[in-house]
Short mmCIF file of C-alpha atoms in Angstrom, two decimals:
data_model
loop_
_atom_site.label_atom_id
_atom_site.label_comp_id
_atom_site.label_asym_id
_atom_site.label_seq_id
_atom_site.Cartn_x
_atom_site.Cartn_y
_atom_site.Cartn_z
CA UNK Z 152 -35.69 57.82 57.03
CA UNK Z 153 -39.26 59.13 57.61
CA UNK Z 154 -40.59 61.10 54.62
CA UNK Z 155 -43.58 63.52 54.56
CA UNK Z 156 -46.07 63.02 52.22
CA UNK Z 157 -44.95 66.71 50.44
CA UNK Z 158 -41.86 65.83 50.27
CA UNK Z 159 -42.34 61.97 48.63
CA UNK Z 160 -44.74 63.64 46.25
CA UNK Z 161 -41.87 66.68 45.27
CA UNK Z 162 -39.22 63.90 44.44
CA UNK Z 163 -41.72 61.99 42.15
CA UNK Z 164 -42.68 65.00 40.64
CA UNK Z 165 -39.11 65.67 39.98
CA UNK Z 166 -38.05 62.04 38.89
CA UNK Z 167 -41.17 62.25 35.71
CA UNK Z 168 -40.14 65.78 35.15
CA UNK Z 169 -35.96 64.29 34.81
CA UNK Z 170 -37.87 61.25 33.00
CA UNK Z 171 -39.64 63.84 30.39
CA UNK Z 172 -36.79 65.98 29.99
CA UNK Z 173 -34.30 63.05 28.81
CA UNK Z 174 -37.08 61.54 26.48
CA UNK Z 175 -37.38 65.22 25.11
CA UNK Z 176 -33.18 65.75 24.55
CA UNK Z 177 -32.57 61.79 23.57
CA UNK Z 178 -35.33 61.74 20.41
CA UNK Z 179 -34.06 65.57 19.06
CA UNK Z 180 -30.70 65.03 17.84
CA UNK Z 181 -29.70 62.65 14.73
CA UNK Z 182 -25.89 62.99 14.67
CA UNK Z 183 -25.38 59.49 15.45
CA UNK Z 184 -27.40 58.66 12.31
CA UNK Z 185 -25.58 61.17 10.06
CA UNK Z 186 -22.29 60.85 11.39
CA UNK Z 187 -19.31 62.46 9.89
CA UNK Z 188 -18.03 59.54 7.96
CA UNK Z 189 -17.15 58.67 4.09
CA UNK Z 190 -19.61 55.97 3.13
CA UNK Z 191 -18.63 54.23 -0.22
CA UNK Z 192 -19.12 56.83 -3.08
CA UNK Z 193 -20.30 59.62 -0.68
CA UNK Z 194 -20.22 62.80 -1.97
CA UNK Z 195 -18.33 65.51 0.09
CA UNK Z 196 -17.68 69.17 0.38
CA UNK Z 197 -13.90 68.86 1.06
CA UNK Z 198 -12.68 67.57 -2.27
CA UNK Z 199 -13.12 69.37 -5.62
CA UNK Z 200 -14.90 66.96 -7.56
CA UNK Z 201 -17.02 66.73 -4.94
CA UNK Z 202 -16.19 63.07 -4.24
CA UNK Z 203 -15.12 61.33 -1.73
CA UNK Z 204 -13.58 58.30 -3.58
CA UNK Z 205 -10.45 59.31 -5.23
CA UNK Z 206 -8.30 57.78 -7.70
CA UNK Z 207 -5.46 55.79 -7.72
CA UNK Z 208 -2.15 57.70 -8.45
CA UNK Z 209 -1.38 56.60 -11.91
CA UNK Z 210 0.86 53.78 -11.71
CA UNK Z 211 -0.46 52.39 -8.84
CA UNK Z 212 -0.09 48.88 -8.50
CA UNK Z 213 -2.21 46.23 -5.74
CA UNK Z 214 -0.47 44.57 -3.74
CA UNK Z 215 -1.69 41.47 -5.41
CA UNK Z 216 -1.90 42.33 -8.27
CA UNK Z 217 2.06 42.87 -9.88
CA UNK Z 218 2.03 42.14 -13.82
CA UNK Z 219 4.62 40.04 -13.85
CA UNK Z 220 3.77 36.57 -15.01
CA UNK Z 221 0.96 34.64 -17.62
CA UNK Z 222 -1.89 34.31 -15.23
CA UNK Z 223 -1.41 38.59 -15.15
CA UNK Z 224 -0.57 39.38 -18.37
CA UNK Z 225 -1.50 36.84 -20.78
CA UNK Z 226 1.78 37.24 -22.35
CA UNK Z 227 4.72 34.56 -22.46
CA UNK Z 228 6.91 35.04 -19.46
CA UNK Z 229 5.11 38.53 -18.41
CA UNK Z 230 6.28 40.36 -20.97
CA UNK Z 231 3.98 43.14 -22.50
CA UNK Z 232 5.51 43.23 -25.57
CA UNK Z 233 6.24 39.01 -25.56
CA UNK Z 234 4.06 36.33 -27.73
CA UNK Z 235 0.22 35.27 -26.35
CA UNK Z 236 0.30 32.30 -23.87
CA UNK Z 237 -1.07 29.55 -26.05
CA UNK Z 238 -2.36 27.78 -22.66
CA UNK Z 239 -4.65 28.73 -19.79
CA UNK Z 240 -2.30 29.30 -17.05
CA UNK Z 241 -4.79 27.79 -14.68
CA UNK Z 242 -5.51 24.37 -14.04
CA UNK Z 243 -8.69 23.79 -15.42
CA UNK Z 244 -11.82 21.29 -13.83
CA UNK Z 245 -15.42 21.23 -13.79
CA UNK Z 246 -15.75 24.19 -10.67
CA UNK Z 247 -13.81 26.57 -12.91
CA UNK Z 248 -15.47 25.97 -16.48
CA UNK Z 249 -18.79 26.64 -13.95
CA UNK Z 250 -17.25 29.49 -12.35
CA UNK Z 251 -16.66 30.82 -16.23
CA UNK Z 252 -20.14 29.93 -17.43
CA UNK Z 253 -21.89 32.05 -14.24
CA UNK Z 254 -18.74 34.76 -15.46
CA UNK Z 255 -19.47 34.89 -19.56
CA UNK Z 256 -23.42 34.94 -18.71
CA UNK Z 257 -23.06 37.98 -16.35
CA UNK Z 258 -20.45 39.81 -18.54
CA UNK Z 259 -19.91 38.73 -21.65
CA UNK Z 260 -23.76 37.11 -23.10
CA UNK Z 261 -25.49 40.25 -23.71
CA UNK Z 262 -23.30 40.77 -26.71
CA UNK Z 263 -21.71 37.56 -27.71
CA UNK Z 264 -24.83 35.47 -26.96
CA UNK Z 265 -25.89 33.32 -24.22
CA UNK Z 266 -24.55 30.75 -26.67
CA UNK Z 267 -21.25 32.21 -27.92
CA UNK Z 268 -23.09 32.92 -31.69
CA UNK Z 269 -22.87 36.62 -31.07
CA UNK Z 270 -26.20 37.76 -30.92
CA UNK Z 271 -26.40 38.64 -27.50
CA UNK Z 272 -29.97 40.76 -26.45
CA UNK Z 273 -28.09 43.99 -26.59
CA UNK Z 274 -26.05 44.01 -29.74
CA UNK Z 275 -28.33 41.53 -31.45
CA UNK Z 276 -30.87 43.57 -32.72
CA UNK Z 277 -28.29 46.71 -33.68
CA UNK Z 278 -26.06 44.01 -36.25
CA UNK Z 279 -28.96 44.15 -38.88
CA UNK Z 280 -29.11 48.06 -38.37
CA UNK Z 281 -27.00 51.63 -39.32
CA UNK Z 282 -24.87 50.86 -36.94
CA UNK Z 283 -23.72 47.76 -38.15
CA UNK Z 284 -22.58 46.05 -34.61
CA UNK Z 285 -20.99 42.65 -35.18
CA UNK Z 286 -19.60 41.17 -31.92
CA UNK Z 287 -17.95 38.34 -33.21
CA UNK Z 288 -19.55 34.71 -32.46
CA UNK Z 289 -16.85 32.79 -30.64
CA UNK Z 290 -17.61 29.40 -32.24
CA UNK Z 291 -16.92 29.24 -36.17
CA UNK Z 292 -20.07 31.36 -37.98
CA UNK Z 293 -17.95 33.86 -40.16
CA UNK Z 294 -14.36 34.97 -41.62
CA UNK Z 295 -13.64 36.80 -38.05
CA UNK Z 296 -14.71 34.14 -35.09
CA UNK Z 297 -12.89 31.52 -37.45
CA UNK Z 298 -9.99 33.82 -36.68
CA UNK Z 299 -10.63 34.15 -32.95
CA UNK Z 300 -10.86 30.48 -32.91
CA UNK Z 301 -7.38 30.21 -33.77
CA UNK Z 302 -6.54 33.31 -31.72
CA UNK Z 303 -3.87 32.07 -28.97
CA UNK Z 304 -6.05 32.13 -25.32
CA UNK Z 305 -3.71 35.23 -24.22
CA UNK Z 306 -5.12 37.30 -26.61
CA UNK Z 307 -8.92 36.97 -25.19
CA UNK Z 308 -7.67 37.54 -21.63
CA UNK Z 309 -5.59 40.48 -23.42
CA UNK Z 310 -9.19 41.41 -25.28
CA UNK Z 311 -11.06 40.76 -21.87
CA UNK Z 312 -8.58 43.36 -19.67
CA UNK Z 313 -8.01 46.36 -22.02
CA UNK Z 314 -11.20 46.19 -24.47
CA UNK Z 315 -11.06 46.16 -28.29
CA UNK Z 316 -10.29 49.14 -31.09
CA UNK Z 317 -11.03 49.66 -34.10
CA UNK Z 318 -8.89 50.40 -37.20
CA UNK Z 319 -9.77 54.32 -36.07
CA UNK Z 320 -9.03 53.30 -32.41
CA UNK Z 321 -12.41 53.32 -31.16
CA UNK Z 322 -12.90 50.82 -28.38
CA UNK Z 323 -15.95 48.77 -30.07
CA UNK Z 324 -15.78 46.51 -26.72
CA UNK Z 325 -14.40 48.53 -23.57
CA UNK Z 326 -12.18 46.86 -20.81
CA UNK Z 327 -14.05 44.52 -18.27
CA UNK Z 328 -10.41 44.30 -16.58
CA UNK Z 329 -12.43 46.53 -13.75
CA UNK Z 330 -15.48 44.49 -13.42
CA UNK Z 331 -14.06 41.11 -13.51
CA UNK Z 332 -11.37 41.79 -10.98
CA UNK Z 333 -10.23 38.67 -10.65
CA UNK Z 334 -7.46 37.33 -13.06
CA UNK Z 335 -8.74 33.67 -12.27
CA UNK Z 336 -11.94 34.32 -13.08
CA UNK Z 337 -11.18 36.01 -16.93
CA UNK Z 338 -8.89 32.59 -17.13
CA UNK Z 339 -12.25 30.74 -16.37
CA UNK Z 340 -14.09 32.31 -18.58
CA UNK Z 341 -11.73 32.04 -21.21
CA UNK Z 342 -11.51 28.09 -20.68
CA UNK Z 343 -15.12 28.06 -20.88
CA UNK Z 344 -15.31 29.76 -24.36
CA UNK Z 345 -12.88 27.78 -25.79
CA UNK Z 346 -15.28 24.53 -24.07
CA UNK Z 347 -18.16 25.86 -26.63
CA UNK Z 348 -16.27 26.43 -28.98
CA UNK Z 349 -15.01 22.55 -29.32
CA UNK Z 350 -19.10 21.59 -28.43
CA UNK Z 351 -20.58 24.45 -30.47
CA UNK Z 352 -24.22 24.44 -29.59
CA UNK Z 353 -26.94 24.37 -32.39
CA UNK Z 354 -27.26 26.87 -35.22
CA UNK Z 355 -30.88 28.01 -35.33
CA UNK R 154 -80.99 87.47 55.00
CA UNK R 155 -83.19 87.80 52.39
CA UNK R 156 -84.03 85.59 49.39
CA UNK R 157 -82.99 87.93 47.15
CA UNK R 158 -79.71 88.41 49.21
CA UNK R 159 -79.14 84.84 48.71
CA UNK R 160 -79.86 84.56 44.90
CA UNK R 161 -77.49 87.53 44.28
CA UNK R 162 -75.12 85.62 46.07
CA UNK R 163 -75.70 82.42 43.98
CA UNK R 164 -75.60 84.50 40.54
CA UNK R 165 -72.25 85.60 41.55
CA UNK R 166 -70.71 82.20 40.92
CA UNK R 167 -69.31 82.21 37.10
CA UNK R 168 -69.21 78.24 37.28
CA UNK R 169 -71.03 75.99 39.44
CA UNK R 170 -70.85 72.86 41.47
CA UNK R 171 -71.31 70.62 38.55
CA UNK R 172 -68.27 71.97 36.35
CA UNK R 173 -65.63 70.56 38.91
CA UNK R 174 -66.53 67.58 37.29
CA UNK R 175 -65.59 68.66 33.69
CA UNK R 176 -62.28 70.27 35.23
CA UNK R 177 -61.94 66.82 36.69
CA UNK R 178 -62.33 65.05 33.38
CA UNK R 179 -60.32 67.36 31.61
CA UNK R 180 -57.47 66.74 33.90
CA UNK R 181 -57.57 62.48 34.47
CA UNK R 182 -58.80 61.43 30.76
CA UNK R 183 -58.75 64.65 28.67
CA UNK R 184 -54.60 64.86 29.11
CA UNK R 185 -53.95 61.53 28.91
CA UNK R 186 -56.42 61.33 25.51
CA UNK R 187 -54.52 64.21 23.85
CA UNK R 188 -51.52 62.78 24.82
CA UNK R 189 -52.48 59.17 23.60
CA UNK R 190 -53.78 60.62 20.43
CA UNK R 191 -50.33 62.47 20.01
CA UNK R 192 -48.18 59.91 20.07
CA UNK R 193 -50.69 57.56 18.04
CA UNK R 194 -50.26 60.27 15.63
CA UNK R 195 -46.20 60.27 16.22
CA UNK R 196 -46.18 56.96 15.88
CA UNK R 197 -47.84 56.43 12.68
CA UNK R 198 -46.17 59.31 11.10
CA UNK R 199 -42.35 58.00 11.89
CA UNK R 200 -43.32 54.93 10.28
CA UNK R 201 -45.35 56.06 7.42
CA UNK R 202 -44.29 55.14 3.92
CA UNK R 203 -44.10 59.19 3.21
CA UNK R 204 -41.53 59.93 5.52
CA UNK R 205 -39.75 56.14 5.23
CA UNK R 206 -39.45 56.99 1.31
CA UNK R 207 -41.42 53.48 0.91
CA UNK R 208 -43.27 53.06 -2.42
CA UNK R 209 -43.09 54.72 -6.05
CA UNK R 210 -44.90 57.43 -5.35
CA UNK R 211 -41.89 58.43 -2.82
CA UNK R 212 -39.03 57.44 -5.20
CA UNK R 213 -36.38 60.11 -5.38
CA UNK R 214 -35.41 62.44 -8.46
CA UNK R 215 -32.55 61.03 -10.42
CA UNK R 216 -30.20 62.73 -12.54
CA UNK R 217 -31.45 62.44 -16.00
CA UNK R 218 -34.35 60.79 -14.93
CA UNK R 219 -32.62 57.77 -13.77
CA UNK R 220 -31.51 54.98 -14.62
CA UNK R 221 -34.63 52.36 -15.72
CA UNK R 222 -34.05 49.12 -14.08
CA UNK R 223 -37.22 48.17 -16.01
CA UNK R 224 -35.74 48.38 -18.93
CA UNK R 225 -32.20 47.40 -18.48
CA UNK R 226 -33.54 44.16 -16.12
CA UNK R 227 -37.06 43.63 -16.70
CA UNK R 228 -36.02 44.31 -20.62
CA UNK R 229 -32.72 43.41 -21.34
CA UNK R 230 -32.38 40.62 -18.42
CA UNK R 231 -29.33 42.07 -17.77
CA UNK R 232 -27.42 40.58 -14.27
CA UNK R 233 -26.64 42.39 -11.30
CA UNK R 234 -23.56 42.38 -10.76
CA UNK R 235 -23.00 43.47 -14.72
CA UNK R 236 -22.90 46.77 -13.11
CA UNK R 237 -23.08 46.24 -9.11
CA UNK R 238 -19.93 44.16 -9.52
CA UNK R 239 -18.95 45.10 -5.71
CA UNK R 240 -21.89 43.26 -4.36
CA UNK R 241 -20.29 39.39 -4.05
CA UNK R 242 -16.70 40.60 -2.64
CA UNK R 243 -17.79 44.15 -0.68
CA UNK R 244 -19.38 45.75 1.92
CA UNK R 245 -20.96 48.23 -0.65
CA UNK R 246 -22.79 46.80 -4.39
CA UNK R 247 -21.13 49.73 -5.57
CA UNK R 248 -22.86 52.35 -8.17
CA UNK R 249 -21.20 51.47 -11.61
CA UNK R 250 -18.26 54.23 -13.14
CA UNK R 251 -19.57 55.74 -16.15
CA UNK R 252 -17.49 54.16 -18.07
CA UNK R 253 -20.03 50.84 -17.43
CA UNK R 254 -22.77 52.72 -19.10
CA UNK R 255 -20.93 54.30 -22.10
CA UNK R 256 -19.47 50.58 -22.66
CA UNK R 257 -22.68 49.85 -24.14
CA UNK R 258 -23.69 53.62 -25.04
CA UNK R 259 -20.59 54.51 -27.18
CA UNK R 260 -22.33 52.23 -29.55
CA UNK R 261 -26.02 51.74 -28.60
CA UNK R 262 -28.50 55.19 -28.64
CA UNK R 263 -25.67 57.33 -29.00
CA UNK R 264 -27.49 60.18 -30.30
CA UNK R 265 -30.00 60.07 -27.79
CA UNK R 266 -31.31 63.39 -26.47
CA UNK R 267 -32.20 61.29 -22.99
CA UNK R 268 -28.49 59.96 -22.64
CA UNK R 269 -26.76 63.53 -23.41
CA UNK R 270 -25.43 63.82 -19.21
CA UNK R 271 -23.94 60.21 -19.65
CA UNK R 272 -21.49 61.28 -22.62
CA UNK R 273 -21.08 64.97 -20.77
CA UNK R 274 -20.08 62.93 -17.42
CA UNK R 275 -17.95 60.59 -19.81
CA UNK R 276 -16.04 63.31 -22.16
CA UNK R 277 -15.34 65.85 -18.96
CA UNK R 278 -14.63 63.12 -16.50
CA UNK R 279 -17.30 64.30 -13.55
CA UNK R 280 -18.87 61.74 -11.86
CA UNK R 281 -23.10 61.98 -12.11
CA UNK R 282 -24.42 62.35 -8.56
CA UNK R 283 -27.14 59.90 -8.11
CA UNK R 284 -29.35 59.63 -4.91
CA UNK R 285 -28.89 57.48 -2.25
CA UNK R 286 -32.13 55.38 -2.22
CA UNK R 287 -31.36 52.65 0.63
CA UNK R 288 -29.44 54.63 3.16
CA UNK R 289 -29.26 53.26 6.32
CA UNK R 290 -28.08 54.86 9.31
CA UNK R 291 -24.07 55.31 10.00
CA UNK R 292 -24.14 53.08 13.07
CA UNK R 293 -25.65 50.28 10.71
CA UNK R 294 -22.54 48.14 8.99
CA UNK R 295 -24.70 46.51 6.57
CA UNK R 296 -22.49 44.21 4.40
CA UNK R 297 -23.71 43.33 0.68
CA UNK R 298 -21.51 40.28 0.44
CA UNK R 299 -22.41 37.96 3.42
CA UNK R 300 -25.75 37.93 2.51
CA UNK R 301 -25.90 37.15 -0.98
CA UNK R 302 -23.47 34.41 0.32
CA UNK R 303 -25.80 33.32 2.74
CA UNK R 304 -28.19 33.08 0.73
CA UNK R 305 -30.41 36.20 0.85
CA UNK R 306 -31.49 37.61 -2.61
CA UNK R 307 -31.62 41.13 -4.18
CA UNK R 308 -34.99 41.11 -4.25
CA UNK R 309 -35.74 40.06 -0.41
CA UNK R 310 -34.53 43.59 0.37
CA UNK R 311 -34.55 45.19 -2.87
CA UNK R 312 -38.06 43.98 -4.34
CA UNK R 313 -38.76 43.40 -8.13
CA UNK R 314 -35.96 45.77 -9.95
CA UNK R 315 -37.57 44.66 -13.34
CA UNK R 316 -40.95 46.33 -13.12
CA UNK R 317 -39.10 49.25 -11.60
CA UNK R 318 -38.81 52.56 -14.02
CA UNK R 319 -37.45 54.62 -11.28
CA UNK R 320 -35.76 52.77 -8.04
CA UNK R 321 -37.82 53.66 -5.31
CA UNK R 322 -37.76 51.64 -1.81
CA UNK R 323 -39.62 48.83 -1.37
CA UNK R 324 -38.81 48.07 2.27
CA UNK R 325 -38.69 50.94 5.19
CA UNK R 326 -35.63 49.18 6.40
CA UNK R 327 -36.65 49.58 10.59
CA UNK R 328 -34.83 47.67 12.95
CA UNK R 329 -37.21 45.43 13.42
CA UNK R 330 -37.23 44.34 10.00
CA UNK R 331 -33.78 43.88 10.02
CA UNK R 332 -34.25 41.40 12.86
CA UNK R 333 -37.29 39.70 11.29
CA UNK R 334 -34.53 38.01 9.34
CA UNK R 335 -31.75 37.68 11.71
CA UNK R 336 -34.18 35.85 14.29
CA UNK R 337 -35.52 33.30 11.50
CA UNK R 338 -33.68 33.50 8.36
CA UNK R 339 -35.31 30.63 6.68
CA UNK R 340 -38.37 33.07 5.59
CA UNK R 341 -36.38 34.60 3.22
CA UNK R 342 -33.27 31.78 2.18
CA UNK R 343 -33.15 31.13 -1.69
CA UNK R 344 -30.90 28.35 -3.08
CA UNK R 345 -27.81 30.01 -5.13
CA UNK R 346 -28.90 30.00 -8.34
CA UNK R 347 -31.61 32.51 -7.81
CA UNK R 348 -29.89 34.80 -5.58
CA UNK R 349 -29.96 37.53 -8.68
CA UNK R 350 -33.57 36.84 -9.94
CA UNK R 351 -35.10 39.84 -9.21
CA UNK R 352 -38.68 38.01 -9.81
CA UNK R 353 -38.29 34.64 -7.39
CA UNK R 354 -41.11 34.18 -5.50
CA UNK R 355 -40.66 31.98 -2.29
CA UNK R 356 -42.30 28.11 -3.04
CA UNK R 357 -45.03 27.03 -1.04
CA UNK R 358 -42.85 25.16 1.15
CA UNK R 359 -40.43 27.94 1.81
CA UNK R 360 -39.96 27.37 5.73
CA UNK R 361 -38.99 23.75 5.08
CA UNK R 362 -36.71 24.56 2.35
CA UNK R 363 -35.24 27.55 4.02
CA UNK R 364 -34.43 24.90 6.97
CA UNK R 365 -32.24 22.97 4.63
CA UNK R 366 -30.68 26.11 3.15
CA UNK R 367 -29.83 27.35 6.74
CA UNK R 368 -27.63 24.06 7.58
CA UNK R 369 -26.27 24.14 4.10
CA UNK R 370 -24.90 27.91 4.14
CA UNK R 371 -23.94 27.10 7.44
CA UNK R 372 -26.01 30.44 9.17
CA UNK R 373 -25.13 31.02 12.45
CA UNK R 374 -27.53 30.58 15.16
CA UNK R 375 -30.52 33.46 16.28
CA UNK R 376 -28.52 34.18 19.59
CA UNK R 377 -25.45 34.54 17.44
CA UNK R 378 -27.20 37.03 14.30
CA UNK R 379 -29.20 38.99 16.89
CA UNK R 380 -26.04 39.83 18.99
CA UNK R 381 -25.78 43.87 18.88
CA UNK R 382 -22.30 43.60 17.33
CA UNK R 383 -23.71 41.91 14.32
CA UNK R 384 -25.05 45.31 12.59
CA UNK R 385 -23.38 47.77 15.14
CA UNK R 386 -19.82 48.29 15.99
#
């Protein structure tokens, strides 16, 4: 096909001007970026609480997650209402009382101590104070962690899921039953407390 | 014709023979100047900290003030995943309930002036709207989990939370960043133990140790993590 110069130079012309024109369209829009999707904890206009997480339906139950035995409920046989297991329904070795270490020094140090003696950085420096704070040592110090060292290990996993009242029914330690998801790993941690408290380390 | 004929003539012309040359120059390096100093300019201003929310001075306005890393991390040397407890089994580190703050603010400061939309969001049961800091686009499926698996820390991302009053970003999170990593991981590898230390600083022999954490966490090869499907899908 013979061309004429005129006519080569028109369809260049054109193919920059089609070239220009796509960059132009292609960089203007950002719906691809924003796109009309729930991210986790997005807010949104649809809902009334302007959230796009919602709750559970009260009652709702995982599908792993049934109450029904020891490891679940801390409580002979399943039974809410039944006696504390006495024994860690897990079998216990050295990758689970690690496991519970990493667990108690995430969760459970800034108030009970790195150590188990209950002065943890956060409550610590409150106990002295008005507002009296005493989260018990876990190891034998006083009248109440001599009592928790006899407490059956169903009651700290019972203590670890639902939190702890007062005698006015304050919660003076709130559930960590949402933050430590895993059954197991509240069984670890348990196993590990009750390791310090048969090595108790050194009283300063 | 006369001479003065001919210099009327001359006067005539507005521009003469020599301005061609500026119409010329205007045309072949004045256009392409302008339009090399434009997109100089474009260029520096799509990646510029200001508009990339980089750096304190572009942190965003919390509710309340925010929340003060410094103090709660830097301070209290409280962990992570106390409150981002999503981070080591989800795609999202997850911003804590309130409930998470008023476990320790039922009893600590509770009179505090400061801490007043905490027990408001608490006792009415509305959830305080923070803002997004590191939001990266919708076709990006970044997952938390693999990489603190892996071996990538808070930090590497995240920078120092402890010195941090106010989270701002310390990373512009481009593309190219992204793949900075995914092309040579061992950079940026820490061995699991200091995964949540928001101050580890890489040793002096970081490539060679990021080598050995590479086979160990068993990362998958560059053609493999810089495979499109990786981050989009």
């Amino acid at each position: 096909m013979q061309l004429s110069m005129t006519s080569l130079r028109r369809i260049v012309a054109r193919v920059i001007m089609l070239g220009l024109f796509g960059l132009a369209i292609s960089a203007c829009h950002l719906d691809m970026y924003d796109q009309p999707k729930y991210t986790p904890l997005a807010a949104s206009d649809f809902f009334k609480d302007g959230a796009s997480a919602r709750r559970l339906v009260d009652g709702t139950v995982s599908r792993t997650g049934l109450k029904i035995d020891e490891r679940t409920t801390g409580h002979v046989g399943g039974d809410p209402a039944g006696e504390y297991v006495t024994t860690n329904p897990i079998s216990i070795n050295e990758g689970v009382l690690a496991r519970g270490q990493e667990r108690y020094k995430i969760y459970c140090s800034m108030c009970h101590g790195v150590n188990g003696d209950g002065k943890g950085i956060v409550a610590g420096p409150y106990s002295q104070g008005p507002l009296k704070l005493k989260p018990p040592a876990l190891f034998y110090v006083n009248q109440l962690s001599a009592e928790l060292q006899k407490a059956p290990d169903g009651y700290y996993f019972n203590i670890i899921s639902h939190g702890k009242q007062n005698a006015q029914g304050d919660y003076t330690m709130f559930q960590y039953a949402s933050r430590i998801q895993n059954v197991d790993d509240r069984w670890a941690i348990i196993a590990y407390i009750r390791e310090m408290q048969k090595n108790p380390p050194a009283q300063k | 014709m006369s001479i003065q004929s001919v210099e009327r003539y001359q006067m005539a012309q507005v521009f003469n023979r020599r301005t061609n040359k500026i119409v010329r120059l205007s045309i072949f390096v004045g256009i392409p100047l302008v339009l090399a100093l434009l997109s100089t300019a474009w260029w520096y201003y799509t990646r510029s900290d200001w508009i990339r929310d980089v750096g304190p001075a572009n942190a965003k306005v919390q509710p309340g003030g925010g929340y003060s890393h410094q103090l709660h991390v830097g301070g209290l040397k409280l962990d992570c995943r106390y409150c981002h407890t999503g981070v080591e089994i989800s795609s999202s580190a997850n911003i804590p309930p309130i409930e998470t703050c008023m476990g320790c603010h039922s009893q600590v400061l509770t009179k505090s002036a400061k801490l007043e939309f905490i027990r408001n969001s608490y006792a009415k049961d509305v959830a305080v709207q923070w803002n997004k800091v590191h939001d990266v686009p919708k076709f990006v499926y970044f997952n938390h989990s693999i990489h603190v698996a892996k071996g990538v820390g808070c930090s590497t991302c995240h920078g120092n939370l402890a010195t941090m009053p106010v989270v701002y970003k310390t990373q512009a999170l481009f593309m190219s960043w992204c793949l900075n990593c995914h092309r040579n991981p061992e950079q940026f590898l820490r061995p699991k133990s200091e995964i949540f230390n928001p101050a580890w600083q890489p040793p002096a022999d970081q490539i060679a140790q990021g080598l050995i954490l590479k086979q160990q966490y068993n990362i998958r090869s560059k053609l493999q993590l810089t495979n499109c499907s990786i981050c989009h899908r």
